[in-house]
Amino acid sequence: CCGQTMSDGALIDRFLEMMAAERGASRNTIVAYRRDLDDYTEFLAGEGLSPVDADASAVRRWIADLHERGLKASSAARRLSAARQLHKFLYSEGERADDPTIAIDGPKLGRPLPKVLSIADVDRLLATARAFLMPVCLGILLFFVFVPLRRWMDRRGVAPGIARSPSRSRVARAWQRASIASSPSSSA
């Protein structure tokens, strides 16, 4: 089609038959590969080349041409992938002595920018974190402070005087929880 020699078309047909038979490529995949490879072979024909005798510089010129035509990097990468697959096929079938695409870097695909939170979203996030994490952090702190302290006091026979104070009921409850957690029966 459109500037390809008959041998180029036959090679592409063989390649696409292999893709369908051996790799189970869908009809849509075959159509997309054909479109991408038609573009590639048309460019090569304009340079007086075919996929069998194209070198790495011809492939690079084709990629530059894709860029000049305004193709997105993702579309150019897809087309280069099709050309790479064709050249691997030609090499494995003995039609070529080498693969000119092996040293070709694909177009750089841009990464999308991260989504930015609004000030209100950040405020809600921080409020939620404070509401949830503060009790959790306090519990962890009490555990790591009171359990070792309780064990130390038990070894020395010191009675916890703060547990008797009615004004410190939260501390007393934390102390009681720590003594339950540090008792030998709870560690088994």
Short mmCIF file of C-alpha atoms in Angstrom, two decimals:
data_model
loop_
_atom_site.label_atom_id
_atom_site.label_comp_id
_atom_site.label_asym_id
_atom_site.label_seq_id
_atom_site.Cartn_x
_atom_site.Cartn_y
_atom_site.Cartn_z
CA CYS A 1 0.00 0.00 0.00
CA CYS A 2 1.10 3.56 -0.79
CA GLY A 3 4.82 3.36 -1.54
CA GLN A 4 5.56 -0.12 -0.19
CA THR A 5 7.19 -2.63 -2.44
CA MET A 6 5.46 -5.95 -2.79
CA SER A 7 8.14 -7.60 -0.67
CA ASP A 8 7.55 -5.10 2.18
CA GLY A 9 3.84 -5.85 2.12
CA ALA A 10 4.51 -9.59 2.06
CA LEU A 11 6.90 -9.32 5.00
CA ILE A 12 4.36 -7.34 7.00
CA ASP A 13 1.65 -9.87 6.12
CA ARG A 14 3.87 -12.72 7.35
CA PHE A 15 4.63 -10.79 10.53
CA LEU A 16 0.95 -10.07 11.20
CA GLU A 17 0.02 -13.70 10.52
CA MET A 18 2.61 -14.74 13.10
CA MET A 19 1.19 -12.20 15.59
CA ALA A 20 -2.31 -13.62 15.13
CA ALA A 21 -1.33 -17.30 15.11
CA GLU A 22 1.48 -17.51 17.66
CA ARG A 23 0.74 -14.62 20.00
CA GLY A 24 -3.03 -14.63 19.71
CA ALA A 25 -3.22 -10.96 18.77
CA SER A 26 -6.75 -9.65 18.42
CA ARG A 27 -8.17 -8.20 15.22
CA ASN A 28 -7.87 -4.66 16.63
CA THR A 29 -4.21 -5.25 17.52
CA ILE A 30 -3.50 -6.51 14.01
CA VAL A 31 -5.24 -3.46 12.48
CA ALA A 32 -3.24 -1.10 14.73
CA TYR A 33 0.05 -2.87 13.90
CA ARG A 34 -0.73 -2.72 10.18
CA ARG A 35 -1.45 1.03 10.39
CA ASP A 36 1.77 1.68 12.34
CA LEU A 37 3.88 -0.51 10.05
CA ASP A 38 2.35 1.03 6.92
CA ASP A 39 3.50 4.42 8.21
CA TYR A 40 6.97 3.02 8.92
CA THR A 41 7.40 1.35 5.52
CA GLU A 42 6.04 4.43 3.69
CA PHE A 43 8.68 6.55 5.42
CA LEU A 44 11.39 4.03 4.56
CA ALA A 45 10.21 3.87 0.92
CA GLY A 46 10.54 7.66 0.75
CA GLU A 47 14.16 7.19 1.78
CA GLY A 48 14.69 4.41 -0.76
CA LEU A 49 14.81 1.74 1.96
CA SER A 50 12.78 -1.21 3.17
CA PRO A 51 12.57 -2.88 6.60
CA VAL A 52 15.10 -5.45 5.39
CA ASP A 53 17.84 -2.88 4.69
CA ALA A 54 16.96 -0.02 7.08
CA ASP A 55 19.62 0.91 9.61
CA ALA A 56 19.38 2.53 13.05
CA SER A 57 19.81 6.04 11.63
CA ALA A 58 16.79 5.50 9.33
CA VAL A 59 14.72 4.43 12.33
CA ARG A 60 15.87 7.53 14.24
CA ARG A 61 14.91 9.74 11.30
CA TRP A 62 11.47 8.13 11.25
CA ILE A 63 11.02 8.84 14.97
CA ALA A 64 12.09 12.46 14.35
CA ASP A 65 9.58 12.63 11.50
CA LEU A 66 6.82 11.37 13.82
CA HIS A 67 7.72 14.14 16.25
CA GLU A 68 7.72 16.77 13.49
CA ARG A 69 4.25 15.60 12.44
CA GLY A 70 3.05 16.35 15.95
CA LEU A 71 2.42 12.82 17.21
CA LYS A 72 2.24 12.47 20.97
CA ALA A 73 5.11 10.64 22.62
CA SER A 74 2.79 7.75 23.53
CA SER A 75 1.70 7.32 19.89
CA ALA A 76 5.29 7.48 18.66
CA ALA A 77 6.29 4.91 21.29
CA ARG A 78 3.50 2.58 20.13
CA ARG A 79 4.63 2.91 16.50
CA LEU A 80 8.25 2.29 17.47
CA SER A 81 7.13 -0.80 19.37
CA ALA A 82 5.47 -2.14 16.22
CA ALA A 83 8.64 -1.48 14.20
CA ARG A 84 10.74 -3.19 16.88
CA GLN A 85 8.50 -6.25 16.81
CA LEU A 86 8.76 -6.35 13.00
CA HIS A 87 12.56 -6.14 13.11
CA LYS A 88 12.78 -8.87 15.77
CA PHE A 89 10.60 -11.02 13.53
CA LEU A 90 12.76 -10.32 10.47
CA TYR A 91 15.91 -11.15 12.45
CA SER A 92 14.44 -14.40 13.83
CA GLU A 93 13.25 -15.42 10.34
CA GLY A 94 16.71 -14.83 8.86
CA GLU A 95 15.56 -11.91 6.68
CA ARG A 96 18.04 -9.62 8.45
CA ALA A 97 21.44 -10.16 10.04
CA ASP A 98 20.73 -7.65 12.80
CA ASP A 99 18.00 -5.66 14.54
CA PRO A 100 18.47 -1.92 13.92
CA THR A 101 15.96 -0.99 16.64
CA ILE A 102 17.82 -2.67 19.48
CA ALA A 103 19.84 0.44 20.40
CA ILE A 104 17.03 2.94 19.74
CA ASP A 105 15.63 4.78 22.73
CA GLY A 106 11.93 5.42 22.57
CA PRO A 107 10.37 8.82 22.95
CA LYS A 108 10.36 10.10 26.50
CA LEU A 109 6.89 9.68 27.91
CA GLY A 110 5.88 12.52 30.19
CA ARG A 111 4.63 11.67 33.63
CA PRO A 112 1.43 13.33 34.76
CA LEU A 113 1.78 15.88 37.51
CA PRO A 114 0.45 14.85 40.90
CA LYS A 115 -2.91 16.15 41.97
CA VAL A 116 -2.64 19.06 44.40
CA LEU A 117 -4.86 19.28 47.46
CA SER A 118 -6.73 22.49 48.13
CA ILE A 119 -6.17 24.35 51.39
CA ALA A 120 -9.59 23.18 52.61
CA ASP A 121 -8.68 19.56 51.79
CA VAL A 122 -5.41 19.88 53.72
CA ASP A 123 -7.26 21.39 56.70
CA ARG A 124 -9.77 18.50 56.68
CA LEU A 125 -6.95 15.97 56.41
CA LEU A 126 -5.09 17.49 59.34
CA ALA A 127 -8.26 17.70 61.46
CA THR A 128 -9.02 14.03 60.77
CA ALA A 129 -5.45 13.07 61.58
CA ARG A 130 -5.55 15.00 64.84
CA ALA A 131 -8.88 13.47 65.84
CA PHE A 132 -7.79 9.93 65.04
CA LEU A 133 -4.05 9.88 65.67
CA MET A 134 -3.90 11.76 68.95
CA PRO A 135 -5.70 9.04 70.96
CA VAL A 136 -3.70 6.37 69.17
CA CYS A 137 -0.40 8.15 69.81
CA LEU A 138 -1.35 8.77 73.44
CA GLY A 139 -2.18 5.09 73.87
CA ILE A 140 1.15 4.05 72.37
CA LEU A 141 3.01 6.56 74.52
CA LEU A 142 1.25 5.36 77.68
CA PHE A 143 2.03 1.76 76.82
CA PHE A 144 5.73 2.38 76.25
CA VAL A 145 6.08 4.59 79.31
CA PHE A 146 3.89 2.85 81.87
CA VAL A 147 4.63 -0.80 81.11
CA PRO A 148 8.41 -0.49 81.66
CA LEU A 149 7.79 1.82 84.64
CA ARG A 150 5.37 -0.66 86.16
CA ARG A 151 7.83 -3.52 85.69
CA TRP A 152 10.59 -1.45 87.25
CA MET A 153 8.37 -0.60 90.22
CA ASP A 154 7.26 -4.22 90.64
CA ARG A 155 10.87 -5.41 90.76
CA ARG A 156 11.67 -2.85 93.46
CA GLY A 157 8.46 -3.29 95.45
CA VAL A 158 7.35 0.31 94.96
CA ALA A 159 3.59 0.93 95.22
CA PRO A 160 2.04 3.25 92.61
CA GLY A 161 0.85 6.20 94.68
CA ILE A 162 -0.66 8.09 91.78
CA ALA A 163 -3.21 5.34 91.19
CA ARG A 164 -4.90 6.24 94.51
CA SER A 165 -5.42 9.91 93.66
CA PRO A 166 -9.04 10.63 92.63
CA SER A 167 -7.96 13.73 90.68
CA ARG A 168 -5.83 11.59 88.40
CA SER A 169 -8.39 9.02 87.38
CA ARG A 170 -7.26 8.94 83.72
CA VAL A 171 -3.70 8.28 84.83
CA ALA A 172 -4.93 5.63 87.24
CA ARG A 173 -6.87 3.87 84.49
CA ALA A 174 -3.83 4.02 82.21
CA TRP A 175 -1.70 2.65 85.05
CA GLN A 176 -4.15 -0.19 85.55
CA ARG A 177 -4.16 -1.02 81.84
CA ALA A 178 -0.35 -0.99 81.84
CA SER A 179 -0.20 -3.34 84.82
CA ILE A 180 -2.62 -5.73 83.10
CA ALA A 181 -0.53 -5.62 79.93
CA SER A 182 2.70 -6.26 81.86
CA SER A 183 1.38 -9.09 84.04
CA PRO A 184 2.94 -12.51 83.35
CA SER A 185 -0.44 -14.06 82.46
CA SER A 186 -1.03 -11.54 79.59
CA SER A 187 2.37 -12.11 78.02
CA ALA A 188 1.84 -15.85 77.51
#
